[in-house]
Coordinates of C-alpha atoms in Angstrom, one line a residue:
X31 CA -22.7 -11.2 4.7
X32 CA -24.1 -8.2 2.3
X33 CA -22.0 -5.4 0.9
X34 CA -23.7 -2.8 -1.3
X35 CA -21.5 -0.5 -2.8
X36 CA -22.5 2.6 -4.8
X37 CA -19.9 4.0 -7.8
X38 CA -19.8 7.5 -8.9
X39 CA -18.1 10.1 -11.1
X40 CA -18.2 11.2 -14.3
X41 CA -18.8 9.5 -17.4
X42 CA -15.7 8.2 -19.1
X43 CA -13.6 7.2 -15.5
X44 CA -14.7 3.7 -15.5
X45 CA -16.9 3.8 -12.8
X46 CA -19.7 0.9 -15.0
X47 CA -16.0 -1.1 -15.6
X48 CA -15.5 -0.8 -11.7
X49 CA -19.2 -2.3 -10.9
X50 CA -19.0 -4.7 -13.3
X51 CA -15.6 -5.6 -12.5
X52 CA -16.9 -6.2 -8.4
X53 CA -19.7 -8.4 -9.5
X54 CA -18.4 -10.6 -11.6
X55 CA -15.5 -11.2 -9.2
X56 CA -17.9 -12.3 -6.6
X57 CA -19.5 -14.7 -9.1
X58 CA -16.0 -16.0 -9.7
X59 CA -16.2 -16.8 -5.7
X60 CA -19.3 -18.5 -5.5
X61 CA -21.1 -15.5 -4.4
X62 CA -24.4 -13.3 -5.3
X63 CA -24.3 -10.4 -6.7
X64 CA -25.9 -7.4 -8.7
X65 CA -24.8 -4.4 -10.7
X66 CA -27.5 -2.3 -11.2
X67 CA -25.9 0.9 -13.9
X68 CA -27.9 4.3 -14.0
X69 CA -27.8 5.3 -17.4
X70 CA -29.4 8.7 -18.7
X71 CA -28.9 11.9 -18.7
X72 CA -25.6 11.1 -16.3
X73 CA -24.0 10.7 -19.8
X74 CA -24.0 14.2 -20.9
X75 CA -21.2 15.0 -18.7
X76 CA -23.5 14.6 -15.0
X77 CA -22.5 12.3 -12.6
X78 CA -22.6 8.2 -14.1
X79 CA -23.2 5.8 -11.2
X80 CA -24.0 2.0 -10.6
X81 CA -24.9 -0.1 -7.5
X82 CA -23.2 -3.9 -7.0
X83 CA -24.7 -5.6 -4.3
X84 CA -22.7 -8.8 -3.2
X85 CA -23.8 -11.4 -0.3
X86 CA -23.4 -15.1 0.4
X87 CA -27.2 -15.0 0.7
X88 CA -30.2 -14.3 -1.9
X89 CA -30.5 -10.8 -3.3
X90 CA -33.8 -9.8 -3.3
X91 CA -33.5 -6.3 -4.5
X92 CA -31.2 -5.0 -6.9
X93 CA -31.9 -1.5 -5.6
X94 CA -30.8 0.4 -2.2
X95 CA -31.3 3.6 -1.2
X96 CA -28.4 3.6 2.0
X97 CA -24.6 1.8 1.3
X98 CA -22.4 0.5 2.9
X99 CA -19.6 1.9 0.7
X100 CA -19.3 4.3 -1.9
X101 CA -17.0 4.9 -4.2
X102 CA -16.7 8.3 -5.9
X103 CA -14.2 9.4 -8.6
X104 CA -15.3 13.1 -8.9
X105 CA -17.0 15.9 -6.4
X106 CA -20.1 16.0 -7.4
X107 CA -20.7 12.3 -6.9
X108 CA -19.5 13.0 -3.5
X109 CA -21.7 15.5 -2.7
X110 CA -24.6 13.5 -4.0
X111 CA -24.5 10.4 -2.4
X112 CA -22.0 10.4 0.7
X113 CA -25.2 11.1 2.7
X114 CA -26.4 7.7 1.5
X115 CA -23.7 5.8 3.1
X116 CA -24.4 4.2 6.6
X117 CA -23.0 5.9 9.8
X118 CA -20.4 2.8 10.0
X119 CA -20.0 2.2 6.1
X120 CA -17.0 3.3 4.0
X121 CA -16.1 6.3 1.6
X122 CA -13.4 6.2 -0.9
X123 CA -12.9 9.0 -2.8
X124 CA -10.6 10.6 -5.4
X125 CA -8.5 14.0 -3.7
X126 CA -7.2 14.6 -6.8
X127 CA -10.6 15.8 -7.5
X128 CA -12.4 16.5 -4.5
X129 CA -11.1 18.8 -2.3
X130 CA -14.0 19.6 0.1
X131 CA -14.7 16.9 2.5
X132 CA -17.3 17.1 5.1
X133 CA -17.1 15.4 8.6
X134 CA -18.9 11.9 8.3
X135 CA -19.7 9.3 10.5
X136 CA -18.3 7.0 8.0
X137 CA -14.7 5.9 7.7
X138 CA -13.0 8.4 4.7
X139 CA -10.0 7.9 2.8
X140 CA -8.5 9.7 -0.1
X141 CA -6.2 8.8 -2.6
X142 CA -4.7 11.2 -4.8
X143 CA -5.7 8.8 -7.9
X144 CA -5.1 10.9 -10.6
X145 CA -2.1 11.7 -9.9
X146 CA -1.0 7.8 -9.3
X147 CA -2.3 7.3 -12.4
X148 CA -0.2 9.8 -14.4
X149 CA 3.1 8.8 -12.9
X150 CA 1.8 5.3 -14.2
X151 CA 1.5 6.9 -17.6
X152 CA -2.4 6.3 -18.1
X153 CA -4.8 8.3 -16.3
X154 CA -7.3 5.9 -17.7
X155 CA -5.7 3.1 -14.6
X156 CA -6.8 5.7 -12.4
X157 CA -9.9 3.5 -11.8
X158 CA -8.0 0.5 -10.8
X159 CA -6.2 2.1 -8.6
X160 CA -9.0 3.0 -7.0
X161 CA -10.2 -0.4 -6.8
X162 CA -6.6 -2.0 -5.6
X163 CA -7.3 0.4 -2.6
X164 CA -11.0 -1.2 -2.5
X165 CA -10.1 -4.3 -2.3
X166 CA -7.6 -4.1 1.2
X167 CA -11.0 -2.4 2.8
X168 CA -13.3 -5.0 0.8
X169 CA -11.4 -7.8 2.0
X170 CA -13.1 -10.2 -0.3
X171 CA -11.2 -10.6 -3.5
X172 CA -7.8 -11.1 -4.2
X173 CA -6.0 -9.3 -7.2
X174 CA -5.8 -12.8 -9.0
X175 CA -9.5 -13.1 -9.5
X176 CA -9.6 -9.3 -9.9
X177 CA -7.0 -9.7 -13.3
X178 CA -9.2 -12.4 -14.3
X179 CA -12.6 -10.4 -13.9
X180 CA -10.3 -7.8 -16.2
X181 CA -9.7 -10.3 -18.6
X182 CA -13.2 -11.5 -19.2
X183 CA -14.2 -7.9 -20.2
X184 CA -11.6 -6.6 -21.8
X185 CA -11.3 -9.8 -23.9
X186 CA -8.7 -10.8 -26.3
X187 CA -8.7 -7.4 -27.9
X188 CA -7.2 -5.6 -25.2
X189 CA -5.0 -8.4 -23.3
X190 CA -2.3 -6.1 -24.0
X191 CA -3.8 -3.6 -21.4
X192 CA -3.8 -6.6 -18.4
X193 CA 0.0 -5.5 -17.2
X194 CA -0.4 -2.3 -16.8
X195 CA -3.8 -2.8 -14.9
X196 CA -1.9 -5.1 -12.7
X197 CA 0.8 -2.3 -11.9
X198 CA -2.6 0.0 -11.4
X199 CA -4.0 -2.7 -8.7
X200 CA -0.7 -3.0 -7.0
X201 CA -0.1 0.7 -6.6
X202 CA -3.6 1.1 -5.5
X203 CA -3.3 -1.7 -2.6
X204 CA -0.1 0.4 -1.6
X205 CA -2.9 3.4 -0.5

């Protein structure tokens, strides 16, 4: 089993949190895996995006140029990289931001996260959301180890933040 995934959107919506978040959960299962974060002039308001790579076998490469998944938060991390997904791969994308969808030969869903995320009363959850949605098509980790992979990087200093993600996660496995 290998699962590359690529995370988009704009800086600021947790899409390096989301990557990191995956990887270390797969580490917490006994499996490989790689987050790879593209930092440069994506953080002057361009599109921020990482690549995690999990498998039950060696990684050799942290880099891919075609996923099987992607993840994108905004529409011009859609536009960018939905080409790069494989014809039987996975796209799962924010419609509270992108509106304009091409035909693909990949699976598509939308979610209107945003808005999820302001009934929640934080549209900074609006990533975990995302990710409880992930996970039901990932099939790999369980919201347990997911709140636990939360924990380790939000640390003590923002415990207080674990509920609310958990209500994020839950409303996002609802999608």
């Amino acid at each position: 089993m290998i699962k590359r995934i690529r995370i988009a959107g704009f800086g600021g919506q947790g899409v390096m949190l989301l990557g990191e978040i995956l990887a270390y959960a797969a580490t917490l299962k006994d499996l490989n895996s790689i987050f790879v974060p593209t930092y440069g002039p994506e953080t002057r308001g361009g599109t921020a995006n990482c690549m995690v790579t999990i498998s039950d076998r060696p990684i050799y490469s942290p880099i891919f140029t075609a996923c099987d998944d992607l993840i994108a938060l905004n529409e011009p991390s859609f536009i960018k990289f939905s080409q790069a997904v494989k014809p039987d791969g996975y796209i799962l994308y924010n419609a509270s931001l992108i509106k304009s969808v091409p035909a693909s030969k990949a699976q598509l869903k939308g979610i209107p996260a945003n808005e999820l995320a302001m009934e929640l009363g934080e549209l900074k959850t609006m990533n975990i959301i995302v990710l409880g949605t992930y996970l039901k098509h990932l099939g790999l980790f369980d919201h347990d180890t997911i709140i636990t992979a939360l924990r380790h990087f939000f640390g003590p200093k923002k415990e207080q933040l674990i509920p609310m993600n958990q209500k994020a996660l839950q409303i996002g496995d609802k999608q």
